[in-house]
CSV table of C-alpha atoms and ligand atoms in Angstrom, one decimal:
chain,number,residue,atom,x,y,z
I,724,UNK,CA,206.0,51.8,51.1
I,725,UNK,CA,202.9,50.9,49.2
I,726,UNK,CA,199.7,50.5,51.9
I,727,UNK,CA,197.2,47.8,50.1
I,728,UNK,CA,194.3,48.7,52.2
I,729,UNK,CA,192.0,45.2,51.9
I,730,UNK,CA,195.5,43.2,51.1
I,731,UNK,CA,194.1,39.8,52.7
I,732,UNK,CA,191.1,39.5,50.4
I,733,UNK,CA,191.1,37.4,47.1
I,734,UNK,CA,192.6,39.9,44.6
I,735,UNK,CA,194.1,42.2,47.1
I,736,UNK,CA,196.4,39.5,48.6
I,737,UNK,CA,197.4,38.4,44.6
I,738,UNK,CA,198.5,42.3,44.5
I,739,UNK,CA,200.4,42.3,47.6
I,740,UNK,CA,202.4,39.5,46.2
I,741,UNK,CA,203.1,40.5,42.7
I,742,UNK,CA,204.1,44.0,44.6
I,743,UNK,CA,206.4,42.3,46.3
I,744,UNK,CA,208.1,40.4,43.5
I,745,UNK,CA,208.5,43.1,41.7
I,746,UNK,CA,210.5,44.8,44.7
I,747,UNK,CA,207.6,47.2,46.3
I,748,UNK,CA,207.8,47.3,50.3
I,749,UNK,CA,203.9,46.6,51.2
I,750,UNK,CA,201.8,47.4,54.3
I,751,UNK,CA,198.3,45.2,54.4
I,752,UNK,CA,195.7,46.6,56.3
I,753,UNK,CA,192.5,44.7,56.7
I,754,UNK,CA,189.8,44.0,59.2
I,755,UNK,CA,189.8,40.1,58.2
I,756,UNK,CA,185.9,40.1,58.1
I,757,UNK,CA,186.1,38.6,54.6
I,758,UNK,CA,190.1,38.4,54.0
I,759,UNK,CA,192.5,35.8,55.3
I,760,UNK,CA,195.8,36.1,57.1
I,761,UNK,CA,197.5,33.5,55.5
I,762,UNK,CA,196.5,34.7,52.6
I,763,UNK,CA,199.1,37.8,52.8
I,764,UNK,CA,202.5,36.6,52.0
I,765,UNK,CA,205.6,38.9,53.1
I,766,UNK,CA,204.0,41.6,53.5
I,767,UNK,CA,203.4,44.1,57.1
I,768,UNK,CA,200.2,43.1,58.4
I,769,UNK,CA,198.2,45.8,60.8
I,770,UNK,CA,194.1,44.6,61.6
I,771,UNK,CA,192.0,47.4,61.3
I,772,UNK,CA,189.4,48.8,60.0
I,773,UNK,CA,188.3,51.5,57.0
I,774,UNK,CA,186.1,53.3,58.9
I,775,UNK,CA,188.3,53.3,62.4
I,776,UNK,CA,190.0,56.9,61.7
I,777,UNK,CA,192.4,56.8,64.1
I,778,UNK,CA,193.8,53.3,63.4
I,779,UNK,CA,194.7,54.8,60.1
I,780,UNK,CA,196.1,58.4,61.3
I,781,UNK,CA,198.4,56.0,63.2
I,782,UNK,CA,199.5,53.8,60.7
I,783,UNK,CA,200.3,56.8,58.1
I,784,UNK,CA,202.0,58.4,61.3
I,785,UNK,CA,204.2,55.4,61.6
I,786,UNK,CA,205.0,54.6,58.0
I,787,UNK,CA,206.0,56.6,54.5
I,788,UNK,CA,203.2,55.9,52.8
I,789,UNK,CA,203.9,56.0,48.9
I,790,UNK,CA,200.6,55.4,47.6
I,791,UNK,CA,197.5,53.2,48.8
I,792,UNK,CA,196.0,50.4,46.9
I,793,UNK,CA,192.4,50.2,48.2
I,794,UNK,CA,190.5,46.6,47.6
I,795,UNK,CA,188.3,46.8,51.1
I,796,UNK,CA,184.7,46.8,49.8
I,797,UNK,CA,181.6,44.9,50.1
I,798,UNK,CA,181.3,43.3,46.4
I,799,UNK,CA,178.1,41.5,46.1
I,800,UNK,CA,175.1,42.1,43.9
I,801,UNK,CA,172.6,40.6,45.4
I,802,UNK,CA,173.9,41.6,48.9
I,803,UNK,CA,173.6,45.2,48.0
I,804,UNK,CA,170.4,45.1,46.5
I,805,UNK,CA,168.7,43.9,50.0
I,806,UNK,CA,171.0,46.3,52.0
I,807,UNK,CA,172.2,49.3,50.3
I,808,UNK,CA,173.0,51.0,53.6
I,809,UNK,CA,175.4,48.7,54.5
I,810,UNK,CA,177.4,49.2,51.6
I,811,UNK,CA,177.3,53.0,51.3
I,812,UNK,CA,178.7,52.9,55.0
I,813,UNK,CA,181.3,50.4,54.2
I,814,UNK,CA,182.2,51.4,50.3
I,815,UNK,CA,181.1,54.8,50.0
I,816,UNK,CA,181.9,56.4,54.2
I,817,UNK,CA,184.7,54.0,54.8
I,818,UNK,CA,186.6,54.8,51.6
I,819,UNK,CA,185.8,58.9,52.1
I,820,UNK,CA,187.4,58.2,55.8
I,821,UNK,CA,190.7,56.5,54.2
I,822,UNK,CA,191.0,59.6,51.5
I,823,UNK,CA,190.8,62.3,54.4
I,824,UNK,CA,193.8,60.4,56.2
I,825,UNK,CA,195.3,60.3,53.1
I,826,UNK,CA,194.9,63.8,52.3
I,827,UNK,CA,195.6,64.6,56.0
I,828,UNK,CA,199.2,62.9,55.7
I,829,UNK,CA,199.7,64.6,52.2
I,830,UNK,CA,199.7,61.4,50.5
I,831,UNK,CA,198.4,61.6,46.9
I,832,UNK,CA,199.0,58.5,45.2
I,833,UNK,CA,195.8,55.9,45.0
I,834,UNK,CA,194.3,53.4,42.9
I,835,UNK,CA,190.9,51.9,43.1
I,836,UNK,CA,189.4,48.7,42.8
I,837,UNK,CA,185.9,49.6,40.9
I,838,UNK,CA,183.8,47.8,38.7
I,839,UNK,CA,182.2,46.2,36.1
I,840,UNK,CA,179.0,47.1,37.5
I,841,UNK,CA,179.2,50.9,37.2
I,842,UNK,CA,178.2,51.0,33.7
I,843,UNK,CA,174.4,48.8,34.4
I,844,UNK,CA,173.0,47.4,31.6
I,845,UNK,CA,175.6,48.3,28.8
I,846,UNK,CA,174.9,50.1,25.5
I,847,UNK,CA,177.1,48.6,23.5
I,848,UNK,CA,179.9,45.8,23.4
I,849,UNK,CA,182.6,46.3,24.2
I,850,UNK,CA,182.1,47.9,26.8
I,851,UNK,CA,184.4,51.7,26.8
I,852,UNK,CA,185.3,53.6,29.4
I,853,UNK,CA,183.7,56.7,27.8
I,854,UNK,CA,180.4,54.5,27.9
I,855,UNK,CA,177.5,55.8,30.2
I,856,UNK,CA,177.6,55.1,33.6
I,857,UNK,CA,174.2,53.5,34.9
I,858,UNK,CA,174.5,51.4,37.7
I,859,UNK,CA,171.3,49.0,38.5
I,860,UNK,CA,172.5,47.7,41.8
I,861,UNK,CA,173.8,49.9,45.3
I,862,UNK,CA,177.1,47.8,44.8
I,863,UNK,CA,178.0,49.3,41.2
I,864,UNK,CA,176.7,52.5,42.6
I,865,UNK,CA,178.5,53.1,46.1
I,866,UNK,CA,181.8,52.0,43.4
I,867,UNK,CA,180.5,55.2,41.2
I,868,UNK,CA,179.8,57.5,44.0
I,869,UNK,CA,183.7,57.0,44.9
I,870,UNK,CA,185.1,57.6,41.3
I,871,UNK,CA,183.1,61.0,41.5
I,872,UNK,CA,184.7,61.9,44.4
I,873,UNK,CA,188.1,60.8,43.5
I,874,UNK,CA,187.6,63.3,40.5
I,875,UNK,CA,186.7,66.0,43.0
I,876,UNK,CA,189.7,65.4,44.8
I,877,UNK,CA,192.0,65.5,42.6
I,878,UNK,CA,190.7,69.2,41.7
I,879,UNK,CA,190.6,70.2,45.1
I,880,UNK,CA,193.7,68.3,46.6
I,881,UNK,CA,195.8,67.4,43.5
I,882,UNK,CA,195.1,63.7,44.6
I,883,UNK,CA,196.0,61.4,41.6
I,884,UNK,CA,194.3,58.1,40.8
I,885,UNK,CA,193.7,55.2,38.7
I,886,UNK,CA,190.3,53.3,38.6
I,887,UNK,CA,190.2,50.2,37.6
I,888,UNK,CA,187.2,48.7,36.6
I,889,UNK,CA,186.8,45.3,37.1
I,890,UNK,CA,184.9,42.4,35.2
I,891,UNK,CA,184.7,38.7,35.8
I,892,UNK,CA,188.3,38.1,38.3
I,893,UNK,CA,188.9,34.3,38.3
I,894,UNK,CA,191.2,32.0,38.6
I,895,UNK,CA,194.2,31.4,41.0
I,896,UNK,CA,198.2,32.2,41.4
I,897,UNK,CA,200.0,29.3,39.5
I,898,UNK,CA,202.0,28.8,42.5
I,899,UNK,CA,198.8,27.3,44.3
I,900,UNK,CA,199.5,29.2,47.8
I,901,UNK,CA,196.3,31.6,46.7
I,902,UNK,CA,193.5,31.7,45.6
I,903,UNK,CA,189.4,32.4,45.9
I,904,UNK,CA,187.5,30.9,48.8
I,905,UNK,CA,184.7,33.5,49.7
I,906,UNK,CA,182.7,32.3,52.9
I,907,UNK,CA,180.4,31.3,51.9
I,908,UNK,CA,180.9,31.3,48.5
I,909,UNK,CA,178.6,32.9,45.8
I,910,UNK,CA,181.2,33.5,42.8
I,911,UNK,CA,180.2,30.8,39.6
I,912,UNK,CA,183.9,29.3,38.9
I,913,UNK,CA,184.2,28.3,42.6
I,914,UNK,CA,180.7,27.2,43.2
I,915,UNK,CA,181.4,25.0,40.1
I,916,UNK,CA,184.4,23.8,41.2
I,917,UNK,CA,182.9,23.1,44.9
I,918,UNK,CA,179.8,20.6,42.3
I,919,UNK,CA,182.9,18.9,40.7
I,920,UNK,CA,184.6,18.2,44.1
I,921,UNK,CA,181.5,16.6,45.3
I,922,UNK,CA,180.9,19.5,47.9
I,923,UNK,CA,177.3,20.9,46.5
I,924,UNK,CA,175.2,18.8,44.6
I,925,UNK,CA,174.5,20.7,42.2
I,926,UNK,CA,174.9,24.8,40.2
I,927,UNK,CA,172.0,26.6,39.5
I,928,UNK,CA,171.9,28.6,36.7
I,929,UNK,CA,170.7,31.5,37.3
I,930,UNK,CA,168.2,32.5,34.4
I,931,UNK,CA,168.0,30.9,30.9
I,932,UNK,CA,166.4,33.3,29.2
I,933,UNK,CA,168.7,36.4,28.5
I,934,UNK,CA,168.8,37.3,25.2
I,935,UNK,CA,171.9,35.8,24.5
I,936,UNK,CA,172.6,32.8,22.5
I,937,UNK,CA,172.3,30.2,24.8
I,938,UNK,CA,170.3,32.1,27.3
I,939,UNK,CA,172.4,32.5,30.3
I,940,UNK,CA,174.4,35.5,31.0
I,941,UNK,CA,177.9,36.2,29.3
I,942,UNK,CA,180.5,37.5,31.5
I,943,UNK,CA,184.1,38.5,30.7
I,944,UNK,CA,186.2,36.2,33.2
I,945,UNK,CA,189.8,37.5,33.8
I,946,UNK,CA,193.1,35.9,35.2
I,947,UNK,CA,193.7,36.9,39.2
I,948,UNK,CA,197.3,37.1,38.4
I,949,UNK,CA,196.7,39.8,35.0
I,950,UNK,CA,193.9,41.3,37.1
I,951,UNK,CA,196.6,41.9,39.5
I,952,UNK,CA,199.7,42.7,37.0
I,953,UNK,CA,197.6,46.0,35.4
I,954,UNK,CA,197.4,47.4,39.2
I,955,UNK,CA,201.3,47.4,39.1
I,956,UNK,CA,201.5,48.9,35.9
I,957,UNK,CA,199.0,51.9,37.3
I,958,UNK,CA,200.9,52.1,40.5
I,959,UNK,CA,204.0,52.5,38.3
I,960,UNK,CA,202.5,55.1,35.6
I,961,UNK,CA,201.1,57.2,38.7
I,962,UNK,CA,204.6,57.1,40.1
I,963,UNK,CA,205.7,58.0,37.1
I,964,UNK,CA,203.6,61.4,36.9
I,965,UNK,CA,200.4,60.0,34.9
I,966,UNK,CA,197.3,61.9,35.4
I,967,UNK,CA,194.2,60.5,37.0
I,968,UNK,CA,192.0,58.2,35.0
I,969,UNK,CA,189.9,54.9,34.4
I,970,UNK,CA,190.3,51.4,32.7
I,971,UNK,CA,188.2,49.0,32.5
I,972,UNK,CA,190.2,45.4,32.7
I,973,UNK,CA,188.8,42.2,31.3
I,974,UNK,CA,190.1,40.2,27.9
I,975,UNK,CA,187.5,40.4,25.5
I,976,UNK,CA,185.7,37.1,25.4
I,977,UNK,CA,181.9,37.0,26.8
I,978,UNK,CA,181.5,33.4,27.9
I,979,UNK,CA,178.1,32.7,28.4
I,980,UNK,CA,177.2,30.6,32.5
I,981,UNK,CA,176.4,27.0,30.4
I,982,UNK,CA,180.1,27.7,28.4
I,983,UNK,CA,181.8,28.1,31.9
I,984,UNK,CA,180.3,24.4,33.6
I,985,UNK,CA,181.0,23.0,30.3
I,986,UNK,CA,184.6,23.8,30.4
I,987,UNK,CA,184.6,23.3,33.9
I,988,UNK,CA,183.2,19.3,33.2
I,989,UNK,CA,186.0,19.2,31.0
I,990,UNK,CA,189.0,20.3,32.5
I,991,UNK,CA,188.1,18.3,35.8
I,992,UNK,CA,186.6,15.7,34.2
I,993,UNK,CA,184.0,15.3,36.4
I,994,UNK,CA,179.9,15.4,36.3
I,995,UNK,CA,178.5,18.8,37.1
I,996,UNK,CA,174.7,18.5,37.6
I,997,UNK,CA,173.1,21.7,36.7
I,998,UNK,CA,169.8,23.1,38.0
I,999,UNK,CA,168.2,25.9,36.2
I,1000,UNK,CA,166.8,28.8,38.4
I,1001,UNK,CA,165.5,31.9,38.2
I,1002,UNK,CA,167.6,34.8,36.9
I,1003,UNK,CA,169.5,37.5,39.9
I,1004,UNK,CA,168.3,39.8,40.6
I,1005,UNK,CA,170.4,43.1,39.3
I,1006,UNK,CA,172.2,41.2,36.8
I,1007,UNK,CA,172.8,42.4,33.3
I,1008,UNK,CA,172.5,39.9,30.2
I,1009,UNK,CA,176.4,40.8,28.6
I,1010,UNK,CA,179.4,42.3,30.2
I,1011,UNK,CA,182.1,42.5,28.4
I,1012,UNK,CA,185.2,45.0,27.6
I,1013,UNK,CA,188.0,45.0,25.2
I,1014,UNK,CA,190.7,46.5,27.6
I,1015,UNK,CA,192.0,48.2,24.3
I,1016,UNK,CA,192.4,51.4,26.4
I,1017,UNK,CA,194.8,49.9,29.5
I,1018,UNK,CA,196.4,47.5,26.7
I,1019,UNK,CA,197.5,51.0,25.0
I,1020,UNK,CA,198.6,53.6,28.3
I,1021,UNK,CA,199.7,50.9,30.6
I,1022,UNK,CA,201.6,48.3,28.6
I,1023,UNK,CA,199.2,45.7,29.9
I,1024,UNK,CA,199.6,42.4,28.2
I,1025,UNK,CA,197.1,39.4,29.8
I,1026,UNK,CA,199.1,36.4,30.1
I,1027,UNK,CA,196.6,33.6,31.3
I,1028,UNK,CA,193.7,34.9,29.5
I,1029,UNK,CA,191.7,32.2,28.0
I,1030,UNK,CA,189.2,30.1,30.0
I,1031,UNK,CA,190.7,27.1,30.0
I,1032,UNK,CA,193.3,28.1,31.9
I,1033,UNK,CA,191.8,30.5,34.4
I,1034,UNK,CA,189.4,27.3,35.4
I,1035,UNK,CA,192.6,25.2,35.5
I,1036,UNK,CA,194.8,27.7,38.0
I,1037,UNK,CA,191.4,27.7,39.9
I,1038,UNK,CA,190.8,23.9,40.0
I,1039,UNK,CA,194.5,23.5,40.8
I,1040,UNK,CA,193.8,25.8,44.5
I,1041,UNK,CA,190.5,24.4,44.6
I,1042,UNK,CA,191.5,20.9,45.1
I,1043,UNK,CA,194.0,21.7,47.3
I,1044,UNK,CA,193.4,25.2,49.2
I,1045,UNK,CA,195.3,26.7,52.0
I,1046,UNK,CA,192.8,27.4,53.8
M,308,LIG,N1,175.8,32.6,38.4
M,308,LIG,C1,175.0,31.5,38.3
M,308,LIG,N2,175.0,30.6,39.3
M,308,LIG,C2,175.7,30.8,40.5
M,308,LIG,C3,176.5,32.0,40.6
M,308,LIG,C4,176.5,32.9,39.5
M,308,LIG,O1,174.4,31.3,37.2
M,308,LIG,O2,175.5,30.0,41.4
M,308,LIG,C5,175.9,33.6,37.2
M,308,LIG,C6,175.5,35.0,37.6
M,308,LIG,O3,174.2,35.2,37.4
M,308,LIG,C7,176.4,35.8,36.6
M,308,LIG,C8,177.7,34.9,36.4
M,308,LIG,O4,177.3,33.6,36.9
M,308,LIG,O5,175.8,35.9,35.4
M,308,LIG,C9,178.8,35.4,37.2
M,308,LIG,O6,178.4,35.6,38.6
M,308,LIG,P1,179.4,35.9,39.8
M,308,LIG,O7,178.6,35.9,41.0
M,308,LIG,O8,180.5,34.9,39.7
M,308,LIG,O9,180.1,37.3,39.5
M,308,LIG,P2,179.5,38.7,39.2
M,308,LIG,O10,179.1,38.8,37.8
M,308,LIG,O11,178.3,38.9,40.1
M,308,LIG,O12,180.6,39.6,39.6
């Protein structure tokens, strides 16, 4: 039984399903302050909470708990930057609660949803794994904290796990019964989407003068469903005795914020008035990664990964969402 702790959120719920086409037995545990029900298709649900110990005791009491997935997390920049305590409680003490369960119960299996955003403003790119970790925002940090602990642990407990850092998720399963809708909404390809579909007048660009070619930020965007397919693989090389370590998932291709709304105007066809604005605060000018490393030890091979077709999928749920 694999416990997907945060299994009704956007990319947690895409896990829960590919985990169960590929005949894994899941458990979803979430407190639905940012997930959706619906959004967790055959799968065990139980509500509850990171933080709420005994909630946790009970459900690794009640089940054979193979190894967790943990996606529960507060995820935004901007959010983190005006209230860092919230997300150490959430990211940092909520995810050190979960591990002593774990522990507690014997269960040594886990892999982690990090980020992007421990590495800050990058040295070089591609971005490596080996790179420097320099996080410029309390969400990349409380995500950094947790990788240093989960190396501790495993020295201490034996506890095994897979970090997998994140850049751009987008997109949405080709079935159309997921996808992203963040309330309220603060991600670019949904926000864009929400212009095209006549719900916001307008995007603002946030910041036009990075020193990148066109002047707005380049991000590496990368398919939901091979976002979701490389936590398989890492569920199925810890299971398979690999030693603890970290990938960082994304394909390759920086695409700068005027590239993504120009592709976007395309594929829907419709007009996407843009507003320029001042740049976020807390965001760096170029992430991007070549995956080279997770391509190599995990067999991971991105099937939906150019841009065109991760703003289709997402268009495709957009237009017609479940919830
Ligand atoms: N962005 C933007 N306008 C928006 C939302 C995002 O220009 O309304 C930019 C943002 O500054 C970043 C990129 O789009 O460079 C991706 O942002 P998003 O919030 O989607 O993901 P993040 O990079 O924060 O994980």
């Amino acid at each position: 039984m694999i416990l997907v702790v945060g299994g009704a959120g956007y990319i947690g719920s895409q896990v829960v399903k590919q985990l169960n086409e590929a005949g894994f037995v899941t458990i979803t545990y979430d407190n639905l302050k940012k997930g959706q029900r619906e959004a967790v298709i055959a799968s065990k649900f139980i509500l509850g909470d990171i933080r709420d110990t005994s909630r946790l005791s009970k459900l690794f009491k009640e089940n054979q708990v193979e190894a967790v997935m943990h996606f529960a997390a507060d995820s935004l920049v901007g959010e983190s930057m005006e209230n860092p305590l919230a997300y150490f409680e959430n990211n940092v003490a909520g995810t050190i609660n979960l591990l002593k369960t774990m522990i507690n119960f014997g269960v040594k299996r886990f892999i982690f949803s990090s980020t992007a955003a421990v590495y800050g403003e990058p040295q070089q790119i591609p971005i490596m794994e080996t790179d420097p970790t320099v996080p410029t925002n309390p969400y990349g940090e409380s995500k950094l904290m947790i990788e240093r602990i989960l190396a501790r642990c495993d020295e201490a407990y034996g506890l095994k796990y897979i970090s997998l850092r994140y850049f751009n998720a987008a997109g949405a399963d080709e079935s159309g019964q997921i996808g992203e809708a963040h309330h309220p909404e603060t991600h670019l390809i949904p926000l864009i989407l929400q212009v095209a579909l006549g719900q916001r007048e307008a995007i603002k660009v946030f910041g036009t003068d990075y020193p990148t070619p066109d002047g707005t930020c380049i991000r590496d965007y990368i398919h939901v469903v091979d976002l979701a397919e490389a936590h398989i693989l890492a569920l199925k090389a810890l299971i398979a005795g690999k030693t603890s370590t970290v990938y960082n998932l994304g394909n390759g291709n920086g695409h700068s914020v005027k590239e993504v709304i120009e592709a976007a105007g395309r594929i829907t066809g419709r007009k996407i008035p843009v507003i320029e604005a001042r740049r976020r605060r807390g965001d760096p000018a170029v992430l991007v990664t070549g995956s080279t490393k997770a391509i190599q030890e995990l067999g991971w091979k991105p099937r939906l990964a150019d841009l065109e077709t991760i703003i289709a999928t997402a268009w495709q749920w957009h237009r017609n969402p479940s919830w």
